[in-house]
Short mmCIF file of C-alpha atoms in Angstrom, two decimals:
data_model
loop_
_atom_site.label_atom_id
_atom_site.label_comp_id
_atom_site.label_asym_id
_atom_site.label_seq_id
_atom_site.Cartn_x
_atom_site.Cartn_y
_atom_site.Cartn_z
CA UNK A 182 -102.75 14.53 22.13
CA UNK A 183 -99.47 13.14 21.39
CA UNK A 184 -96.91 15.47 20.75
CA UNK A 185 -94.48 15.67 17.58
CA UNK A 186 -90.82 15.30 17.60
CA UNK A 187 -88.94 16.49 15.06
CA UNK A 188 -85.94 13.80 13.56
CA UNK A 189 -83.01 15.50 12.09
CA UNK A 190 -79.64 14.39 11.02
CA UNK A 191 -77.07 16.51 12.50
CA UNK A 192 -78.36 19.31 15.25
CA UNK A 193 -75.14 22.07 15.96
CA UNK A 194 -75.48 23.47 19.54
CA UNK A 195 -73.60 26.92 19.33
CA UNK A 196 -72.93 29.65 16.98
CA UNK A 197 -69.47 30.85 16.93
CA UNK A 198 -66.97 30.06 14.55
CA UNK A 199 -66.94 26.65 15.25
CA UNK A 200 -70.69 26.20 15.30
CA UNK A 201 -70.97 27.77 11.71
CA UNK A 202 -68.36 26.30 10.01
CA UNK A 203 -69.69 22.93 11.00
CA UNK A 204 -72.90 23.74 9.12
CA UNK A 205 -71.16 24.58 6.36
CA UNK A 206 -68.98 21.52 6.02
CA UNK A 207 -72.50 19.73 7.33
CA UNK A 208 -75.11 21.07 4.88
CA UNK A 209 -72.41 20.17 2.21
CA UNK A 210 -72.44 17.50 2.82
CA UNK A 211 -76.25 17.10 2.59
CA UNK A 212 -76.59 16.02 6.48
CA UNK A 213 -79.21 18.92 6.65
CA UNK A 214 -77.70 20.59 10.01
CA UNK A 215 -80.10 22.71 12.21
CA UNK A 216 -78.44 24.92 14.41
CA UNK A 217 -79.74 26.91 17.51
CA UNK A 218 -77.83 29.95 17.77
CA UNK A 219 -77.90 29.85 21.89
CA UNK A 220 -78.67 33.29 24.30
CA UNK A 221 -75.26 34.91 22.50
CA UNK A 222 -75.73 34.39 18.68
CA UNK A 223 -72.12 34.26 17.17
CA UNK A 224 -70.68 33.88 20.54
CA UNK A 225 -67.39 35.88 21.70
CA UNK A 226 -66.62 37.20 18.57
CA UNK A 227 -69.95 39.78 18.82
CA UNK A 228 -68.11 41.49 21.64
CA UNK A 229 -64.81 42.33 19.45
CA UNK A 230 -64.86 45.64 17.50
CA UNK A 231 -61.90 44.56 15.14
CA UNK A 232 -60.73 41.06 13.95
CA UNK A 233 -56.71 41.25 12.17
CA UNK A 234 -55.79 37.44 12.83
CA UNK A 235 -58.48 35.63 10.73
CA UNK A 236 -57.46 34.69 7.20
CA UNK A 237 -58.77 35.93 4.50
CA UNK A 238 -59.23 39.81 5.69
CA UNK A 239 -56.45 41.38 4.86
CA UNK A 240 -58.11 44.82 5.83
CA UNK A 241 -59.40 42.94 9.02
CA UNK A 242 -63.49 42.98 9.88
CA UNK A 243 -65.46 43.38 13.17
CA UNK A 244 -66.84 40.80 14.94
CA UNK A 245 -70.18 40.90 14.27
CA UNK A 246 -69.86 41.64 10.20
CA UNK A 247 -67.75 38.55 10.49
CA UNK A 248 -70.69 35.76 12.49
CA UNK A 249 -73.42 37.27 10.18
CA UNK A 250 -71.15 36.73 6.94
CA UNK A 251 -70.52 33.65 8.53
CA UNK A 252 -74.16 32.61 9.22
CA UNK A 253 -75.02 33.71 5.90
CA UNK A 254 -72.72 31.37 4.23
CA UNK A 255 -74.14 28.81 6.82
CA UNK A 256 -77.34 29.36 5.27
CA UNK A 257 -76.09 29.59 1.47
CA UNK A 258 -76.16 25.78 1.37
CA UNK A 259 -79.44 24.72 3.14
CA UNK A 260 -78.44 25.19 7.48
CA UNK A 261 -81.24 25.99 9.36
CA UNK A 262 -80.54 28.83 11.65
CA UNK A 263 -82.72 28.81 14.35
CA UNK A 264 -82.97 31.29 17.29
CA UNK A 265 -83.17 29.39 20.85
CA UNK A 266 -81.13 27.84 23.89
CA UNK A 267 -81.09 24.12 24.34
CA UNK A 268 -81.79 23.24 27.83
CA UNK A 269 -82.02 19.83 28.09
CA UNK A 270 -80.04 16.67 26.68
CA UNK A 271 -80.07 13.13 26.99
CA UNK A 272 -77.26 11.15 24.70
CA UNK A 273 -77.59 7.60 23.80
CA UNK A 274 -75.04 5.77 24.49
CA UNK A 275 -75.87 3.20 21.56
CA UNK A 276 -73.80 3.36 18.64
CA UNK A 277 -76.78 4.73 15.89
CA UNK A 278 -78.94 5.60 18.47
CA UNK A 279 -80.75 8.43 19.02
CA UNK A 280 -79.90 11.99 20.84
CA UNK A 281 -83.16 13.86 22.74
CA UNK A 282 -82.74 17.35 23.05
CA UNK A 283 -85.24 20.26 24.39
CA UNK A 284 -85.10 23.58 23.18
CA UNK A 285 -86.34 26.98 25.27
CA UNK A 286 -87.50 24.31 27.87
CA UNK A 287 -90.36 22.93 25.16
CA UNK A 288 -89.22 22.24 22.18
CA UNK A 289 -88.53 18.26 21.69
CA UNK A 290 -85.41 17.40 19.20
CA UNK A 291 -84.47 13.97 18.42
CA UNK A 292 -81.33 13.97 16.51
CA UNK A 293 -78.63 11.39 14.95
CA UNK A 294 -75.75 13.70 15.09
CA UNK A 295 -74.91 16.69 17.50
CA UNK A 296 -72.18 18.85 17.37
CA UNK A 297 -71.64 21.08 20.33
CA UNK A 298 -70.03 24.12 19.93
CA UNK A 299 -71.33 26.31 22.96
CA UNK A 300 -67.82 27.94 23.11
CA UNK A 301 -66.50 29.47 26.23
CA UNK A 302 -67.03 32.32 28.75
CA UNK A 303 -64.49 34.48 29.85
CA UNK A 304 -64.44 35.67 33.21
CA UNK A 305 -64.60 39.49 34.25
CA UNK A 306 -64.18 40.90 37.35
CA UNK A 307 -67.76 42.51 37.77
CA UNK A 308 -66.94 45.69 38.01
CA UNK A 309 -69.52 48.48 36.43
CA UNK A 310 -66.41 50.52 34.57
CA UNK A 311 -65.03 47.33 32.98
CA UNK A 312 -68.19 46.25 31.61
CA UNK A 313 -68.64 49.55 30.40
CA UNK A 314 -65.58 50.09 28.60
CA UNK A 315 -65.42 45.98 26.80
CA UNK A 316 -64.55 46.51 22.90
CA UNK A 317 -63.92 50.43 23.90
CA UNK A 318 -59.81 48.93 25.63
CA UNK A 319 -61.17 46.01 27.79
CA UNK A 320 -60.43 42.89 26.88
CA UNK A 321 -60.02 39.20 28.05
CA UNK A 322 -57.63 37.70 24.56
CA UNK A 323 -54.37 39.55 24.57
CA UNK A 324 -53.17 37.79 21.53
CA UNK A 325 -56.56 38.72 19.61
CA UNK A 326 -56.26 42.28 20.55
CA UNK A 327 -52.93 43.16 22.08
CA UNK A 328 -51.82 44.47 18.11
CA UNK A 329 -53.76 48.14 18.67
CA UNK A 330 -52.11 48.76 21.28
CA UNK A 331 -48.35 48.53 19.64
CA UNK A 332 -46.18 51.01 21.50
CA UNK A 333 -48.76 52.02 24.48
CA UNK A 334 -49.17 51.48 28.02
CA UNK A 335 -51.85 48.55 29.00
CA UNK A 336 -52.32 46.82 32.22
CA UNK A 337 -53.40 42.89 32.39
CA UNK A 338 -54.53 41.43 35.74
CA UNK A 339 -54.54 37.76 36.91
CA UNK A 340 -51.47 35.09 38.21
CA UNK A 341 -51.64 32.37 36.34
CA UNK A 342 -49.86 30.63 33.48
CA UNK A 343 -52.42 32.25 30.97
CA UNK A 344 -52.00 35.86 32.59
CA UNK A 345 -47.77 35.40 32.68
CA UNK A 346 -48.01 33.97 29.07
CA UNK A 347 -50.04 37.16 28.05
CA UNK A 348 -48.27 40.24 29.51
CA UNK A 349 -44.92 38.88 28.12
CA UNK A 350 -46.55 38.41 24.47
CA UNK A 351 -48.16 42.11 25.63
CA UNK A 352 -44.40 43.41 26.60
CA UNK A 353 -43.18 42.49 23.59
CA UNK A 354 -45.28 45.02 21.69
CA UNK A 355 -46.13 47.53 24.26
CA UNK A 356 -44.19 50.24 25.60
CA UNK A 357 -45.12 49.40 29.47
CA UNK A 358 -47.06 46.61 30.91
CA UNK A 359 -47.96 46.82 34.28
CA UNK A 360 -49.37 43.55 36.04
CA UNK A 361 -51.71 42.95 38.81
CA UNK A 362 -51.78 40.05 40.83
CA UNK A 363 -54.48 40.17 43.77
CA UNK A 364 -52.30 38.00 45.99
CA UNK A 365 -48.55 38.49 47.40
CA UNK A 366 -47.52 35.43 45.19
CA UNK A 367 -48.65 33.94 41.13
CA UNK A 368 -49.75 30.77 40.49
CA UNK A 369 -48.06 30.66 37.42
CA UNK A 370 -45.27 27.83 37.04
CA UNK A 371 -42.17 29.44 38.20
CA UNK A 372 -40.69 28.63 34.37
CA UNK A 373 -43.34 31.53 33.59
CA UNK A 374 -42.46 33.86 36.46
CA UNK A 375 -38.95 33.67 35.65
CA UNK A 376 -40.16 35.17 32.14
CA UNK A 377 -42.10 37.66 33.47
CA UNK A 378 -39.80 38.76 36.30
CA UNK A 379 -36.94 39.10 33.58
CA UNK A 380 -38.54 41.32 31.34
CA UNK A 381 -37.76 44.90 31.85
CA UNK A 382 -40.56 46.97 30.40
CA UNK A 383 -43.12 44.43 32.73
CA UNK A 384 -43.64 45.62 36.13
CA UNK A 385 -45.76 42.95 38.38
CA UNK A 386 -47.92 44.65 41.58
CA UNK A 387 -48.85 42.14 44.36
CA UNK A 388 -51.95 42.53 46.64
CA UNK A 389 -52.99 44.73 43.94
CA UNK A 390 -57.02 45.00 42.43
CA UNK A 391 -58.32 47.10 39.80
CA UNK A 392 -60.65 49.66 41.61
CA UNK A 393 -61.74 51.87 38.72
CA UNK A 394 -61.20 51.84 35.19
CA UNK A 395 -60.80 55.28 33.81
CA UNK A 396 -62.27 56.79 30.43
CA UNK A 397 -65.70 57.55 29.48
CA UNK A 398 -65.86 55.49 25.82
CA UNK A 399 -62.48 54.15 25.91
CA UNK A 400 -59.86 53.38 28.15
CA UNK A 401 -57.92 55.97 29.59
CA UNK A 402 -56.40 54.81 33.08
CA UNK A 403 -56.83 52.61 36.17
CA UNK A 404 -57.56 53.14 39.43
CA UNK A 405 -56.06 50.78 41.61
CA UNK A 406 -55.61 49.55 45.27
CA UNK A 407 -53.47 47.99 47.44
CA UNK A 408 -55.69 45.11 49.12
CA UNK A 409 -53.42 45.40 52.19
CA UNK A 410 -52.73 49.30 52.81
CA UNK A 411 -55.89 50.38 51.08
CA UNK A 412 -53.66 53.01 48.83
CA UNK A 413 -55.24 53.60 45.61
CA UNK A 414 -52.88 54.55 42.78
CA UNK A 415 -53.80 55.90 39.15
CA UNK A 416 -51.88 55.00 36.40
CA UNK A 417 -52.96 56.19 32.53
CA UNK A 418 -53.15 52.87 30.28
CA UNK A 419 -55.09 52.68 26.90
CA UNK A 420 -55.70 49.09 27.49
CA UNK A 421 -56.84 46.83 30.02
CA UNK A 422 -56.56 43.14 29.68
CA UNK A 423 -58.51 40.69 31.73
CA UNK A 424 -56.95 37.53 32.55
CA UNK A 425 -58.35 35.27 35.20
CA UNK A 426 -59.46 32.44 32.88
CA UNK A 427 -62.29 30.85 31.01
CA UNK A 428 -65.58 28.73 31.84
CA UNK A 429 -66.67 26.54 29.63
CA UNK A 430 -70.41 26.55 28.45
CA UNK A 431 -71.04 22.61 29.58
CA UNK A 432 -73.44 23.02 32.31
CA UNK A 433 -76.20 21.01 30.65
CA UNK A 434 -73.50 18.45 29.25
CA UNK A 435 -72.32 17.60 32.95
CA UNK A 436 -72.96 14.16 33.69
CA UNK A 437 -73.35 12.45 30.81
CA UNK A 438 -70.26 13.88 28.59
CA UNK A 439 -66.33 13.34 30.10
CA UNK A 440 -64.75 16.24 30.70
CA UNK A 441 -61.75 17.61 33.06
CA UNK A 442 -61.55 19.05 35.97
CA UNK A 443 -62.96 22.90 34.78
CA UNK A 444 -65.63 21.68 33.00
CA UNK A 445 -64.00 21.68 29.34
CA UNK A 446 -65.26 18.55 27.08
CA UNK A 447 -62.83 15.88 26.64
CA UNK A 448 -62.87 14.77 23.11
CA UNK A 449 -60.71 11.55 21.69
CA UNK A 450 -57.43 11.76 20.28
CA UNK A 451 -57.21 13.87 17.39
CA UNK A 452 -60.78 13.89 16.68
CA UNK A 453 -63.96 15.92 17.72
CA UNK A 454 -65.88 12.43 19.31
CA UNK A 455 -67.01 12.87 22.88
CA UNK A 456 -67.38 8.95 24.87
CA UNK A 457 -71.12 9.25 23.64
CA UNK A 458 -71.45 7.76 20.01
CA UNK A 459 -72.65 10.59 17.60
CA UNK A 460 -71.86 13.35 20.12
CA UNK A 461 -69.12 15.64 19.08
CA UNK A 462 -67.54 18.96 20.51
CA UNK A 463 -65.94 21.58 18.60
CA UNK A 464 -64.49 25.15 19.41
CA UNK A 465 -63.92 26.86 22.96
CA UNK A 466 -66.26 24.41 24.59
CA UNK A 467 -62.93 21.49 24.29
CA UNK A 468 -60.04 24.15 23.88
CA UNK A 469 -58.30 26.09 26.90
CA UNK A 470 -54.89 26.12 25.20
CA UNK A 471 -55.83 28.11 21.86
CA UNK A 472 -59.11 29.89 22.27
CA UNK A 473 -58.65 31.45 18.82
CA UNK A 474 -61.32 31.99 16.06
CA UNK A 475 -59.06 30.30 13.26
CA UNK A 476 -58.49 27.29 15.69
CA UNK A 477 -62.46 26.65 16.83
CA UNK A 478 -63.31 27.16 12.91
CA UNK A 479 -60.93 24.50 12.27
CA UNK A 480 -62.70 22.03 14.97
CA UNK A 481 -65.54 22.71 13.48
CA UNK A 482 -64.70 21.29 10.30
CA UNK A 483 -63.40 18.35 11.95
CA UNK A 484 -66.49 17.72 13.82
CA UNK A 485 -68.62 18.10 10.79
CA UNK A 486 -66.47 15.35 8.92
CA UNK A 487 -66.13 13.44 11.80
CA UNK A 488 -69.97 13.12 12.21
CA UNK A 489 -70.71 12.72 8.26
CA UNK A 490 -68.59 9.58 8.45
CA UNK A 491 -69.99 8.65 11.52
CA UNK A 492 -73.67 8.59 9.94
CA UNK A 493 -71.61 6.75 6.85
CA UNK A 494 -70.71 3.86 9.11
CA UNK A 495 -74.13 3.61 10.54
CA UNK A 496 -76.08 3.60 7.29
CA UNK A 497 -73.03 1.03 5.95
CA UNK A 498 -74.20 -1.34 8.81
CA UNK A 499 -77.72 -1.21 8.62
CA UNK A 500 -77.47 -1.65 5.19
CA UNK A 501 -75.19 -4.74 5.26
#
């Protein structure tokens, strides 16, 4: 019995910001879009209680109000939304050829188009209280959430640029900010240590790990310990911010899409194309300097205009 494939136009792997506003630009453009929503449907933004920085919500919105208005919208002009995790790919490197994708480890795809948009990860440091308290004073995006806590006392922990970059943008709008840096040294570029070591309300704690965070539904202190003495220390902070970076969601893509050394995808110039013809990225999954809902959304449009012209060309030359 000879099993059937389905052929579609333009298949969107992901479905954050970026994934659904390429099915919006896609399915208006009549390219038909499918989209498989992954094991985290709406991605990131599902795990934020309150969203100020995105345009057009001047009283804010949640998270996940926000990826189900956005899916619906999606879904106003003709996306398919499915539910389902692609496990399998296998690009053509033809220009016009054709993409093969599995679904759920079954499910056989053939597409002309795909955009991924699979976002990124951000790391945690595992322990029970943190994952507790995430969206109750935990986060990992100081610039998303620092706002709420104008005026307070938060704690960030990690050494690099990222982590210097966000306590200062933290200090400028908390009253304290108290930084934790595992080692007796950052990694951060000393440009960013000299920012961080010259602002006064930012005080930096070597050989330092979070132990405990404190609070029952939201974040009342820390519980931390000296990795070298063993002295544990409580301070009361309303906000936590985790900063030890980002993994990109490209495990499948490895291989047969370029990417740098952590595993982002490496996309040309000022476009969304990949080095594989018809293969685009959009969103987290090709962004470690931004990381920003407004900024993947905007990728996504690109990669949804960048792969309707694409199928232009192709249709142009089979047709000359």
């Amino acid at each position: 019995m000879s099993e059937t494939i389905e052929r579609i136009k333009c298949l969107i792997i992901g479905s954050g910001p970026a994934g659904y506003t390429a099915a919006i630009y896609a399915a208006r453009a009549d390219l038909k879009p499918v989209l498989y929503t992954g094991m985290e449907p709406g991605g990131q933004l599902t795990t934020t209680t309150e969203v100020d920085n995105f345009p057009g919500y001047p009283e804010g919105i949640d998270g996940p109000t926000m990826m189900v208005q956005l899916q619906q919208q999606a879904e106003r002009f003709g996306t398919q939304v499915r539910i389902g995790m692609v496990t399998n790919v296998e690009f053509s490197d033809e220009v016009g050829g054709i993409h093969k994708v599995t679904v759920d480890n079954s499910t056989k795809i053939e597409a002309e188009t795909v955009i991924i948009s699979t976002g990124a990860t951000a790391k945690y440091l595992g322990i029970p209280s943190e994952q507790k308290l995430r969206g109750g004073g935990v986060s990992a995006c100081a610039v998303c959430d620092g706002f709420f806590y104008k005026n307070q006392d938060v704690a960030i922990v990690g050494a690099g640029d990222t982590a210097a970059e966000e306590a200062t943008y933290l200090a400028n709008i908390c009253r304290k900010v108290t930084m934790l840096v595992r080692k007796d040294y950052m990694k951060a570029s000393k440009a960013m240590q000299h920012r961080v070591n010259n602002t006064k309300n930012l005080e930096v704690l070597y050989n330092t790990e979070v132990d405990e965070v404190l609070g029952d539904t939201v974040v009342e202190g820390l519980r931390m310990v000296n990795n070298q003495t063993g002295k544990k220390e409580e301070i009361a902070i309303t906000g936590l911010f985790i900063a030890i970076g980002h993994k990109p969601n490209t495990e499948i893509f490895k291989g047969q899409l370029d990417m740098d050394d952590t595993g982002y995808i490496i996309t040309k110039g000022k476009s969304t194309k990949t080095n594989k013809p018809g293969v685009f990225a959009s969103g987290d999954v090709q962004d470690k300097e931004y990381r920003q809902a407004v900024t993947a959304a905007g990728t996504g449009c690109m990669a949804a205009l960048d792969a309707e012209r694409y199928l232009a060309t192709i249709e142009t030359e089979v047709t000359a």
